[in-house]
mmCIF file of C-alpha atoms in Angstrom:
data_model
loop_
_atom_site.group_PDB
_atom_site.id
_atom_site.type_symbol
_atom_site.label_atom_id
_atom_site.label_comp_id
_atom_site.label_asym_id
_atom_site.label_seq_id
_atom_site.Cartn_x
_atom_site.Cartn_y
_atom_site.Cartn_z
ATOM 1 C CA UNK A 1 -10.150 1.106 -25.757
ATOM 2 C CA UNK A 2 -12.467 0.760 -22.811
ATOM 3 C CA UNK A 3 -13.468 3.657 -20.806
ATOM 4 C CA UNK A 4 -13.214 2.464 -16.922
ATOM 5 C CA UNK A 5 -13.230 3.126 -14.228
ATOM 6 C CA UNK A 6 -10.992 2.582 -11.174
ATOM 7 C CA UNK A 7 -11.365 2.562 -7.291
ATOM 8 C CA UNK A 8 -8.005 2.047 -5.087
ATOM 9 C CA UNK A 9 -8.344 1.509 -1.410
ATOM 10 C CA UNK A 10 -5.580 2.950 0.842
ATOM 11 C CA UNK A 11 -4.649 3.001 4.388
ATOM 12 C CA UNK A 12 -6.449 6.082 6.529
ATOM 13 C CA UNK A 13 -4.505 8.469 5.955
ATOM 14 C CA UNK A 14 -2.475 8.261 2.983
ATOM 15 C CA UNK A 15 -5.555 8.493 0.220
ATOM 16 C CA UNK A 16 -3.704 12.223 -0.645
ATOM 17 C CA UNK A 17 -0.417 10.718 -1.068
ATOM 18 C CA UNK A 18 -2.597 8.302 -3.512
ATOM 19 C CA UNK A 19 -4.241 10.298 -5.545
ATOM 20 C CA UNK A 20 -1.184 12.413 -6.132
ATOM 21 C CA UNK A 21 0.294 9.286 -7.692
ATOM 22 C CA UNK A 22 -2.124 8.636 -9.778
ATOM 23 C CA UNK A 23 -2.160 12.367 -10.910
ATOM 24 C CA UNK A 24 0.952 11.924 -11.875
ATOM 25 C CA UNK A 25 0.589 8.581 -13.853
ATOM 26 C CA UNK A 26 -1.784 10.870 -15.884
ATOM 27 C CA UNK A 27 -5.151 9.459 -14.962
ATOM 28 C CA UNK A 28 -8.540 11.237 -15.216
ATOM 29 C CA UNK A 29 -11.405 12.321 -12.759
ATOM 30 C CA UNK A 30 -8.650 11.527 -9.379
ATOM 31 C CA UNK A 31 -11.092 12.186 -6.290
ATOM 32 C CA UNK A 32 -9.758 10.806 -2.724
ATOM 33 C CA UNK A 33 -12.116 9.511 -0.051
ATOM 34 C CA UNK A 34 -12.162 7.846 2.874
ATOM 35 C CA UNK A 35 -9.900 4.790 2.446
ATOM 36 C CA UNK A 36 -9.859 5.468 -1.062
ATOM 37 C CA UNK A 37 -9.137 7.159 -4.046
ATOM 38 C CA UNK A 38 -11.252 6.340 -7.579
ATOM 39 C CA UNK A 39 -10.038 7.468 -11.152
ATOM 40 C CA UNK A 40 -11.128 7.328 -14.881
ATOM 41 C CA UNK A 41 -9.023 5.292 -17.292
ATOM 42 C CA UNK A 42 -8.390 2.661 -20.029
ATOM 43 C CA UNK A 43 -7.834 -0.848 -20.367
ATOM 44 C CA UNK A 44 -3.847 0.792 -20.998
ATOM 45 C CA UNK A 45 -3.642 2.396 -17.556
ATOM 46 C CA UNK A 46 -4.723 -1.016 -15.541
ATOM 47 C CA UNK A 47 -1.587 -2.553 -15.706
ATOM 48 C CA UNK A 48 0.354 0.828 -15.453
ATOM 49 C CA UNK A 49 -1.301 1.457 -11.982
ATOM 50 C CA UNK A 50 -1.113 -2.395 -10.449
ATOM 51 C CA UNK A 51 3.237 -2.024 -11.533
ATOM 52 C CA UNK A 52 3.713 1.854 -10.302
ATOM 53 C CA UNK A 53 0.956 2.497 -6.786
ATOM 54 C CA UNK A 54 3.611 2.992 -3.984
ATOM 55 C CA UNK A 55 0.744 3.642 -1.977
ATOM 56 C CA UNK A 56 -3.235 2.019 -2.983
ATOM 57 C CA UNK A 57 -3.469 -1.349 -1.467
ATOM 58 C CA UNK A 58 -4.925 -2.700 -4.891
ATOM 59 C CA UNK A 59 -6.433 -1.964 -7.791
ATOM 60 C CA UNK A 60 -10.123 -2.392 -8.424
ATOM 61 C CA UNK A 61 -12.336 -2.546 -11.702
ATOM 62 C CA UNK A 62 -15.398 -0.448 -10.849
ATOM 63 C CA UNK A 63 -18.492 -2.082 -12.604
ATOM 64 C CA UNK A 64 -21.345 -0.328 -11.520
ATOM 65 C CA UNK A 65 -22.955 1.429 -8.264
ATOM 66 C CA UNK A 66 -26.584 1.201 -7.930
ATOM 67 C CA UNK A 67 -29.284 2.080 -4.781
ATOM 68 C CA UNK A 68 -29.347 -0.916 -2.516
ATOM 69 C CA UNK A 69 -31.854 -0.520 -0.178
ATOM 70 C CA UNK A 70 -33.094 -4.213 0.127
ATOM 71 C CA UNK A 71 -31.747 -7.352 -0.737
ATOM 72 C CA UNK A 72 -33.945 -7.720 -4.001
ATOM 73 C CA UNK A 73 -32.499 -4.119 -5.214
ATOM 74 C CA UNK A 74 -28.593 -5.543 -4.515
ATOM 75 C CA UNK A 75 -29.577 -8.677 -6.630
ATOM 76 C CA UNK A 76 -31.481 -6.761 -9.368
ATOM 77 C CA UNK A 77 -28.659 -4.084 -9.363
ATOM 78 C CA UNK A 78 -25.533 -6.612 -9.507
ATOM 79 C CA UNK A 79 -27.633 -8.539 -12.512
ATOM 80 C CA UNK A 80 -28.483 -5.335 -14.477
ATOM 81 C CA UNK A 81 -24.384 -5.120 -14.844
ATOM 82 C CA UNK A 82 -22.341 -6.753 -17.838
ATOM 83 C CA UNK A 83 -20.805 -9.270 -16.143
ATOM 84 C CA UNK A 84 -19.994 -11.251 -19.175
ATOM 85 C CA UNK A 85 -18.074 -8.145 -21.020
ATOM 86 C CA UNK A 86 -15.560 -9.292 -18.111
ATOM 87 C CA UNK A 87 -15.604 -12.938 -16.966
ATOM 88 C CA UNK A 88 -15.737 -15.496 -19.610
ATOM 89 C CA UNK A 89 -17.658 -19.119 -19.742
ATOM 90 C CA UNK A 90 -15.186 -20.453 -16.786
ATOM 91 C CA UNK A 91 -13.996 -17.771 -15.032
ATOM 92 C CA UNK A 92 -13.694 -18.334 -11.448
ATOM 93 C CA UNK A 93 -15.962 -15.406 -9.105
ATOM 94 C CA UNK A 94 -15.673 -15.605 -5.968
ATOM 95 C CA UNK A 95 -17.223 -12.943 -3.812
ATOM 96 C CA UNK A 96 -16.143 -10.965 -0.915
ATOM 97 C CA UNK A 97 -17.027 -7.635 0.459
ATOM 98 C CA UNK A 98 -17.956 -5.321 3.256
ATOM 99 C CA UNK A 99 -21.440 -3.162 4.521
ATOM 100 C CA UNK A 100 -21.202 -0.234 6.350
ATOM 101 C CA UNK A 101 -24.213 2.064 7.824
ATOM 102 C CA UNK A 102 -26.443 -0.136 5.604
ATOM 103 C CA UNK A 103 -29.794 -1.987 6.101
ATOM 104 C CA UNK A 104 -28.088 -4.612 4.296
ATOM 105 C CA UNK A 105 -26.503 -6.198 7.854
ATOM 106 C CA UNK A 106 -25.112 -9.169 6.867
ATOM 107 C CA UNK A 107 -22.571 -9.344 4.962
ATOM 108 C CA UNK A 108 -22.619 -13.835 4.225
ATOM 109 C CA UNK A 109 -26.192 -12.735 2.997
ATOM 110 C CA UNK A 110 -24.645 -9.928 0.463
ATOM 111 C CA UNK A 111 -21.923 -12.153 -0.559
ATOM 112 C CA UNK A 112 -24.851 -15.163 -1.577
ATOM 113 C CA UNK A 113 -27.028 -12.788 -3.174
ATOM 114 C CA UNK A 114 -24.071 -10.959 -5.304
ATOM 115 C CA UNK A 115 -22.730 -14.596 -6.092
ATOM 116 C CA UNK A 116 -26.612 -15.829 -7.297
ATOM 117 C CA UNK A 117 -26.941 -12.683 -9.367
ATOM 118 C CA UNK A 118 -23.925 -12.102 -11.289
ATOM 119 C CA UNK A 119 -24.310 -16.635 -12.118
ATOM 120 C CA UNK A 120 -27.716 -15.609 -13.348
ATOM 121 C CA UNK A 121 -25.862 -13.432 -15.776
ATOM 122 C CA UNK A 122 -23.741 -15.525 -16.808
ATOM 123 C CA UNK A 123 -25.526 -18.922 -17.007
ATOM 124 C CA UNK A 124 -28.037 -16.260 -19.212
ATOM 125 C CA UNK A 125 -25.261 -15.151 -21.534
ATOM 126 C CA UNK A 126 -23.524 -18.580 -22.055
ATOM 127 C CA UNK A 127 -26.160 -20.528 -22.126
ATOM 128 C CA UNK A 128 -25.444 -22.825 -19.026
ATOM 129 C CA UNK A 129 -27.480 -23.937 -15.447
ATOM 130 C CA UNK A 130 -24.331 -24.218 -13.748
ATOM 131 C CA UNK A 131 -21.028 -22.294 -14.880
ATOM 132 C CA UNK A 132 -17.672 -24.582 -14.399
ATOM 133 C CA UNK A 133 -15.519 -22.230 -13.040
ATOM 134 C CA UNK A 134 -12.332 -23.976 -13.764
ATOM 135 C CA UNK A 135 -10.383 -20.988 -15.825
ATOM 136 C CA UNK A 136 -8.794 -17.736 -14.043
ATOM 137 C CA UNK A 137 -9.468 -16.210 -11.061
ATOM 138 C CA UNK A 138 -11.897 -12.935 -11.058
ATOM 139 C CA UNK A 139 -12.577 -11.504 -7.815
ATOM 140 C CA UNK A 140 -16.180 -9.869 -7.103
ATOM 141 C CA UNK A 141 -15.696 -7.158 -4.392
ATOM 142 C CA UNK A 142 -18.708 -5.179 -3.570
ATOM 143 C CA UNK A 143 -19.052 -1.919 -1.016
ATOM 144 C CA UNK A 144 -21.950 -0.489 0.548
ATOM 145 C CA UNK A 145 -22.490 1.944 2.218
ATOM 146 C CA UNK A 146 -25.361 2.872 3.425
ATOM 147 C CA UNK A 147 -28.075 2.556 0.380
ATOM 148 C CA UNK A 148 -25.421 2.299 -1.816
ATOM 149 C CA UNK A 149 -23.548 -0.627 -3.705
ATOM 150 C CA UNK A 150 -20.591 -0.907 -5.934
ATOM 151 C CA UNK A 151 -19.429 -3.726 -7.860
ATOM 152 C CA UNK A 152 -16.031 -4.198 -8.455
ATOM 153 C CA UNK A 153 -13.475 -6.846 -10.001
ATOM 154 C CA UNK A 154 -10.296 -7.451 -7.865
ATOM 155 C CA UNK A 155 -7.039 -7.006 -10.745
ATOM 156 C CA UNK A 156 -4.021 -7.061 -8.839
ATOM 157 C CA UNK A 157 -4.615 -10.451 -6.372
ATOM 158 C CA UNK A 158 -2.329 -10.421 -3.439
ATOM 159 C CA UNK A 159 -2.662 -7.118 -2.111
ATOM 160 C CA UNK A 160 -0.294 -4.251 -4.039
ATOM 161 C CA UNK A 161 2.010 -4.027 -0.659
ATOM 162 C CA UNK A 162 3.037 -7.472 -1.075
ATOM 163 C CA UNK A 163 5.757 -6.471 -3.508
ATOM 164 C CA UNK A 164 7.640 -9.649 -3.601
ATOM 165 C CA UNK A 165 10.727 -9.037 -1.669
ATOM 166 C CA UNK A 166 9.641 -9.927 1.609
ATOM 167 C CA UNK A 167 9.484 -13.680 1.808
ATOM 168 C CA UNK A 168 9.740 -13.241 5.791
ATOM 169 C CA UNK A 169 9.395 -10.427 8.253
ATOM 170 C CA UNK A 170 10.374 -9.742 11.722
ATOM 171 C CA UNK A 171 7.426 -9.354 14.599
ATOM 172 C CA UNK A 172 5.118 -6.915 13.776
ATOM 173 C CA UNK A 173 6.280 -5.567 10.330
ATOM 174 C CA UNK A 174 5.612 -2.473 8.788
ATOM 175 C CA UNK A 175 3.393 -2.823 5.142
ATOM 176 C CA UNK A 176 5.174 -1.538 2.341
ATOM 177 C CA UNK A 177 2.903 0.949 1.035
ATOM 178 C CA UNK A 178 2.733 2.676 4.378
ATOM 179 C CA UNK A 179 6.770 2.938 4.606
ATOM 180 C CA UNK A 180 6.411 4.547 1.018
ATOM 181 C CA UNK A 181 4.097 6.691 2.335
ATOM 182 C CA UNK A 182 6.322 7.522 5.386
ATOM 183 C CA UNK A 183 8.682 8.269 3.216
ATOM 184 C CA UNK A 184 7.178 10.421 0.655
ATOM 185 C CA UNK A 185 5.558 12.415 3.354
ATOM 186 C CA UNK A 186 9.572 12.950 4.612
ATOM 187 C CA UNK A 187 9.773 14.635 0.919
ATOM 188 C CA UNK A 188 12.957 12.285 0.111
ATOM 189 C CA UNK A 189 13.650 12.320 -3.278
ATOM 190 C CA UNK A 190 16.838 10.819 -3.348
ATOM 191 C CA UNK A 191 19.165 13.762 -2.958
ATOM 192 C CA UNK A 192 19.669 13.416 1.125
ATOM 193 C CA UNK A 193 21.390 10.749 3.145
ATOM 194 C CA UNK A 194 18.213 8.760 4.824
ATOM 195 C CA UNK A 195 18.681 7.101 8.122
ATOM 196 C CA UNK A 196 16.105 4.023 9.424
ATOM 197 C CA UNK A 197 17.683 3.222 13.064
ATOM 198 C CA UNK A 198 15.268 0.679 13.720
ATOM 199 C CA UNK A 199 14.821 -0.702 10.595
ATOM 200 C CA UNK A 200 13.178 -4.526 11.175
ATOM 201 C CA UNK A 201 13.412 -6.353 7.800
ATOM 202 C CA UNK A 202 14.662 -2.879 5.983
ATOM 203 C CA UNK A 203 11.082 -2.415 4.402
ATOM 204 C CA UNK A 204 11.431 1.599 4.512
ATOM 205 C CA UNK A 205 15.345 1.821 3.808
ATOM 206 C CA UNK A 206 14.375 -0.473 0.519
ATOM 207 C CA UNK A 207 10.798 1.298 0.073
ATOM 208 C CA UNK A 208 12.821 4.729 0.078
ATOM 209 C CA UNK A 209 15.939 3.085 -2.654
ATOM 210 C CA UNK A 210 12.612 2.411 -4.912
ATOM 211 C CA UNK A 211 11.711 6.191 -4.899
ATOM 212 C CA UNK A 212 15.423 7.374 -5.282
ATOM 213 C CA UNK A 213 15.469 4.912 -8.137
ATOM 214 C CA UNK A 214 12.101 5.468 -9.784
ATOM 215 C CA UNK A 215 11.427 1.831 -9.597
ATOM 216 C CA UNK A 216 8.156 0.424 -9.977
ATOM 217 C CA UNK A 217 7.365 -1.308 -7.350
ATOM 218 C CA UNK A 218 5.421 -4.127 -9.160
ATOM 219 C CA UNK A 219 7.887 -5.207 -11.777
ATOM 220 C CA UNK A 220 8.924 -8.545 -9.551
ATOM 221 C CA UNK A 221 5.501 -10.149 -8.828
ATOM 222 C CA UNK A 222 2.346 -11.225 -11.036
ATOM 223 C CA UNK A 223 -1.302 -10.413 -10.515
ATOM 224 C CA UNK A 224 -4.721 -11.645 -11.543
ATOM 225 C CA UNK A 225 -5.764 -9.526 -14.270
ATOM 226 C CA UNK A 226 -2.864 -10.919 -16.394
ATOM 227 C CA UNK A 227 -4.700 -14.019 -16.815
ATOM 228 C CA UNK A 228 -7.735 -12.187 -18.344
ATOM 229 C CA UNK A 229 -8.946 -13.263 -21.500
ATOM 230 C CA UNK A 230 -10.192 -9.736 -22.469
ATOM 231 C CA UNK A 231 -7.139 -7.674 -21.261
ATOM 232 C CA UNK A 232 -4.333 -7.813 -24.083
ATOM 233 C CA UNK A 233 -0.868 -8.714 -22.677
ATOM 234 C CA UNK A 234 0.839 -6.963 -24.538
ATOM 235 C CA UNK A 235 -0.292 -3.791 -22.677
ATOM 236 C CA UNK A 236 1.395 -5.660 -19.295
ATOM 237 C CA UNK A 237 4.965 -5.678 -21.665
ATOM 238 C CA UNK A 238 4.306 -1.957 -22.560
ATOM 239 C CA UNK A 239 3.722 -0.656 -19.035
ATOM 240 C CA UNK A 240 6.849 -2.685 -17.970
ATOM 241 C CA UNK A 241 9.034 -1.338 -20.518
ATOM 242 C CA UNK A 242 7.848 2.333 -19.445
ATOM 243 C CA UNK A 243 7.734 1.844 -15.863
ATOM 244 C CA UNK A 244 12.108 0.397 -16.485
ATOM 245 C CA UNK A 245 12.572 3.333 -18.617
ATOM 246 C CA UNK A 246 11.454 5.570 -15.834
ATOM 247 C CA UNK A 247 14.034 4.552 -13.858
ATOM 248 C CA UNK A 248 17.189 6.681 -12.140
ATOM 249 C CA UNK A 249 20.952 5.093 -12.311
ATOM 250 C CA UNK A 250 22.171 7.449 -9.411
ATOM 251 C CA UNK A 251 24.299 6.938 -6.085
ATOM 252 C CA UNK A 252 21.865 7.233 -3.529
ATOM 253 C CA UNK A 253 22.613 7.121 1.013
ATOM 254 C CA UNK A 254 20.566 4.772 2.508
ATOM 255 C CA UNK A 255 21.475 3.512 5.421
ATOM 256 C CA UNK A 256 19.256 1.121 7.934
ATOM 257 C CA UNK A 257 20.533 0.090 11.284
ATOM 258 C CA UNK A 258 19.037 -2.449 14.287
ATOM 259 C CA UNK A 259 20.438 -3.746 17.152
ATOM 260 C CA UNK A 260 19.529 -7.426 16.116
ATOM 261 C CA UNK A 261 22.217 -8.902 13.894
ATOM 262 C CA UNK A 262 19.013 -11.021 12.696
ATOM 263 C CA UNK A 263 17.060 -8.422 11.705
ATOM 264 C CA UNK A 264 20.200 -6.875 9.899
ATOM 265 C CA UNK A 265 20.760 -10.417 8.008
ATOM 266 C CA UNK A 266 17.249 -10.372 6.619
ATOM 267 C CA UNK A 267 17.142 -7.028 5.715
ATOM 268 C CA UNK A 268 20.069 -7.521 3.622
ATOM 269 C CA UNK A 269 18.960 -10.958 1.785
ATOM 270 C CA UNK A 270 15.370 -8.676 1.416
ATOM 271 C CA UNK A 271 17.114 -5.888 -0.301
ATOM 272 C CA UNK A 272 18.880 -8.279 -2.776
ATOM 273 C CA UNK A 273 15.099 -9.911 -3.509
ATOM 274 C CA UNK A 274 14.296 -6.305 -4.450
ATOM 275 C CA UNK A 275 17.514 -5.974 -6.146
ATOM 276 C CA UNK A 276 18.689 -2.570 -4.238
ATOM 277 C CA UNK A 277 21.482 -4.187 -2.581
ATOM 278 C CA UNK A 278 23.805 -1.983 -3.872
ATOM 279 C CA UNK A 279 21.842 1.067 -2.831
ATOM 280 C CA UNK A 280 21.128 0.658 0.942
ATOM 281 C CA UNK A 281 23.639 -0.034 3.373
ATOM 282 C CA UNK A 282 22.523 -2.346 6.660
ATOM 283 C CA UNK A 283 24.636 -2.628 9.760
ATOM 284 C CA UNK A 284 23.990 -3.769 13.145
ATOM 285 C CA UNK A 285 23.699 -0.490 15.188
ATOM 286 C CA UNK A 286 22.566 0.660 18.735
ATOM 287 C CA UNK A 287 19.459 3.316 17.781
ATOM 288 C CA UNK A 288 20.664 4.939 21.279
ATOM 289 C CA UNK A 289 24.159 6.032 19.907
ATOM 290 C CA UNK A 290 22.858 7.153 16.514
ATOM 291 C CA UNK A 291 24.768 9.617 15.070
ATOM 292 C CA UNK A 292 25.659 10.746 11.135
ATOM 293 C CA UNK A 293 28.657 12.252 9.931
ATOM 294 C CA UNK A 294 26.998 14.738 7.214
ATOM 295 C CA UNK A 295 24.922 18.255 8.258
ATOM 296 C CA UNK A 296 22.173 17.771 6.855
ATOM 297 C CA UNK A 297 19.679 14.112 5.809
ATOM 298 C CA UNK A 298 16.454 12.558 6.874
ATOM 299 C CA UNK A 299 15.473 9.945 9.606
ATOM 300 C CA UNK A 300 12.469 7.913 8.648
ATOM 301 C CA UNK A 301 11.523 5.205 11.213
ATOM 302 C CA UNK A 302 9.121 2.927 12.906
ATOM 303 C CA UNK A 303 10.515 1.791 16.354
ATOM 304 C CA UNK A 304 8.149 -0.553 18.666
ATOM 305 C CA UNK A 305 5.447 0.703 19.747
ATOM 306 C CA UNK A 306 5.079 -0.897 23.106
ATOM 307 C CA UNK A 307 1.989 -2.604 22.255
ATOM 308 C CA UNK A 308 2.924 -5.973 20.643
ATOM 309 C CA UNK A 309 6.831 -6.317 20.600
ATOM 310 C CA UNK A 310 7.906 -4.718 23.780
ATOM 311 C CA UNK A 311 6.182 -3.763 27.007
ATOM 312 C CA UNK A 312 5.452 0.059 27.248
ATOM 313 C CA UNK A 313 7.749 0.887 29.992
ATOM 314 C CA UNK A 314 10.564 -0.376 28.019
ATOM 315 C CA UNK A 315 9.184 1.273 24.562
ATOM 316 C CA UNK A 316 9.347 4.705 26.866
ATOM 317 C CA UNK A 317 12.783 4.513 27.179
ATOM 318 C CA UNK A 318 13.925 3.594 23.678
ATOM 319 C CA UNK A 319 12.222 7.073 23.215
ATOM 320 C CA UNK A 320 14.024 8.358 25.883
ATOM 321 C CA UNK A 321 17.526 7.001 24.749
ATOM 322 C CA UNK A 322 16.966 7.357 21.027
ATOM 323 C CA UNK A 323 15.712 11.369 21.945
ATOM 324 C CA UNK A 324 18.888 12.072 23.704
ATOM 325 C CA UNK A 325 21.253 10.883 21.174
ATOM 326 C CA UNK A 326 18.769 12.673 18.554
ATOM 327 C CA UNK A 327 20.251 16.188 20.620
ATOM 328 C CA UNK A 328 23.312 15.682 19.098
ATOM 329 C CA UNK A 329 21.931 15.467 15.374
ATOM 330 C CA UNK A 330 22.863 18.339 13.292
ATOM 331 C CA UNK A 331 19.746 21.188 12.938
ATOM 332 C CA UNK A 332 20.196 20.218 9.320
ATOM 333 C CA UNK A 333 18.596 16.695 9.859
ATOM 334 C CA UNK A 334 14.752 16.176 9.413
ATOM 335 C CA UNK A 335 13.118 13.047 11.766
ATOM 336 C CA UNK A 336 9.592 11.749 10.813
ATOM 337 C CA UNK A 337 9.111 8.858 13.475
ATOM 338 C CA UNK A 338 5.912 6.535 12.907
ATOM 339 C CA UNK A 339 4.232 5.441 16.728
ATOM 340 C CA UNK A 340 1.286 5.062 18.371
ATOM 341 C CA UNK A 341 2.601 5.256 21.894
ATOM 342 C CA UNK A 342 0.259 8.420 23.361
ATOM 343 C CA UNK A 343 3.188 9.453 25.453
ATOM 344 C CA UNK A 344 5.839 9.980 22.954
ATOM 345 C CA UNK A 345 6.433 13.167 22.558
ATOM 346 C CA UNK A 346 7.104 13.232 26.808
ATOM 347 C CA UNK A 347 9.338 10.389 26.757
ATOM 348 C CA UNK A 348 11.140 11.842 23.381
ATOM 349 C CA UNK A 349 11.868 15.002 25.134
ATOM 350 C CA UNK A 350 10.534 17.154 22.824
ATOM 351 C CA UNK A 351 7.280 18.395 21.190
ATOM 352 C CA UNK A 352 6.448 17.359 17.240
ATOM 353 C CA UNK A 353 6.847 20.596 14.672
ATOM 354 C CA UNK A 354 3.998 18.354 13.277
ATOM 355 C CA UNK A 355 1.781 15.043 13.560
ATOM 356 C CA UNK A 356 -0.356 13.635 10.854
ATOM 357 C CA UNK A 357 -2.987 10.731 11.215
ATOM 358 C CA UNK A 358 -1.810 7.231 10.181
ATOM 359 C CA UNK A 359 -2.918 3.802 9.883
ATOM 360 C CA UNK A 360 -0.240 0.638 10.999
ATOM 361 C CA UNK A 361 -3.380 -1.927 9.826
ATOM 362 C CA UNK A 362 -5.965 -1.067 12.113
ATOM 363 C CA UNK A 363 -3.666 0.914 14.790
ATOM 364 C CA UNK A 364 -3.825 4.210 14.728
ATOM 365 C CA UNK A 365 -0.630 5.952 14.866
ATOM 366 C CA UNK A 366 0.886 9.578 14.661
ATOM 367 C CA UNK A 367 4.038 10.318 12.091
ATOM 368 C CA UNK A 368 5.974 12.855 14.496
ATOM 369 C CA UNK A 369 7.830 14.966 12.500
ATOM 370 C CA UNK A 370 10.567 16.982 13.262
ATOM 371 C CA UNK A 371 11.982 19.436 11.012
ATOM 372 C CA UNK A 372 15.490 20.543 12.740
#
């Protein structure tokens, strides 16, 4: 098989929670960096990480990275690569991509020269002026930063948080790899009740059900690489059937509540599309009179912020509410609360044991964690 390489981009913040996972899916070289996390595998392991990341936001085919100083070295570079090991006679290549802290400015400039170069390679190996580009879809991605580029092919598609359960949210939802990482980060591993009092559309009650369960979180959707001509499917059936017999068959507590009998409804019809409706509970619950009947469990939420759903005065006394019935919880419960409010902590009542650096998109929040 193939030796390749693979680069995963992540929300800030969670590229350690990444590259643990793919640690532990048994891939090579793992080093994290900003908003990323690459790795060393075979043609075998691309399917295995698209189905299993909780956490990368896709997974990308590194082709090459080569000094890109000028726009004749990014052409040069991009046509020295072997484009045609990859894409066949009608592949489809679009190109997208980002420069940062480069000479290279514009980025509708990169994307034309990228696009010219890797057609020159093509139209060279096939034989053709003009390629038809009627077959599958193969994305070109390429980075730079600063006199640096790397070429990449896009394999998963949609993005890896788009997990196919979700065919609606509420305002402002939370992505599903970041409630995975919340969750993670909470240490839940299925053996404690968990709690979401302000769960939305139930995206971190069902998140946390697939880590209690094991389940992949990419067994219900598609992606592009399984239309590649190169890529055997069989190796998609193989990573399935390991990825399903991975999985737990336990009785889990999982329990999401929100005041809107809406928000309740969908979370319900959005755990049976991820088919752990028999593992979470939703009710309709006041987050101000939240209370739990065991000693010890988890809380892992994501109320409003006060930014985009409610005003800020308002958000300040959720906290306020929602940290005076939080008194009452047994010292035996853990809270790790996801905002971006700067006064939280004041309103809450109390000071975080801890805080850690997250990303909501391009919001930058704090998980407040509380340990008793």
């Amino acid at each position: 098989m193939k030796e390749l390489t693979f680069a995963v981009p992540t929300l800030f913040g969670v590229e350690g929670l990444c590259a643990d996972e793919l640690r532990r899916l048994g891939m090579g070289e793992v080093r994290a960096e900003n908003g990323r996390v690459l790795c060393a595998g075979t043609e075998a392991d691309l399917p295995r990480l698209n189905l299993n990341l909780r956490t990368g936001e896709r997974v990308l085919l590194v082709l090459g990275s080569f000094p890109a100083d000028s726009f004749d070295a990014l052409f040069e570079g991009t046509r020295a690569l072997p484009w045609e090991m990859f894409i066949p006679r009608e592949g489809q290549f679009p190109v997208k991509g980002h420069s940062l802290n480069s000479a290279l400015r514009s980025v509708p400039a990169c994307q034309a020269i990228v696009k010219k170069a890797v057609a020159r390679r093509l139209g060279n190996a096939y034989g053709l002026n003009t390629l038809p580009e009627s077959g599958a879809l193969y994305q070109v991605q390429f980075s730079i930063m600063g006199d640096t580029a790397v070429l990449m092919l896009d394999t998963s598609g949609a993005g890896l948080h788009k997990r196919g359960y979700r065919a609606q949210g509420v305002d402002a939802p939370l992505r599903e790899t970041l409630a995975a990482a919340m969750v993670l980060l909470s240490r839940y591993r299925g053996r404690d009740p968990l709690c979401d009092p302000f769960c939305g559309s139930g995206t971190i009650p069902i998140e946390a059900a697939l880590i209690a369960k094991n389940r992949a979180p990419g067994l219900n959707r598609t992606f592009s690489a399984q239309k590649w001509r190169w890529l055997d499917r069989e190796l998609w059936l193989r990573a399935a059937d390991e990825a399903m017999d991975r999985e737990f068959h336990g009785t889990y507590e999982i329990w999401g509540g929100d005041i809107d009998p809406e928000a309740v409804a969908l979370s319900r019809h959005n755990a049976a599309l991820a088919e752990v409706e028999d593992t979470v509970v939703f009710e309709t619950a006041d987050a101000g009179r939240f209370h739990w009947g065991g000693m010890y469990g988890r809380v892992v939420t994501n109320p409003p912020y006060g930014e985009r759903i409610m005003e800020r005065r308002e958000a300040e006394e959720l906290y306020r509410v929602f940290g005076t019935a939080w008194k009452k919880i047994p010292d035996g419960w853990k809270l790790f609360l996801l905002s971006s409010h700067t006064e939280f902590e004041r309103t809450f009542g109390r000071q975080a044991d801890k805080k850690r650096k997250l990303y909501n998109g391009m919001l930058k929040c704090d998980l407040f964690m509380y340990f008793s």
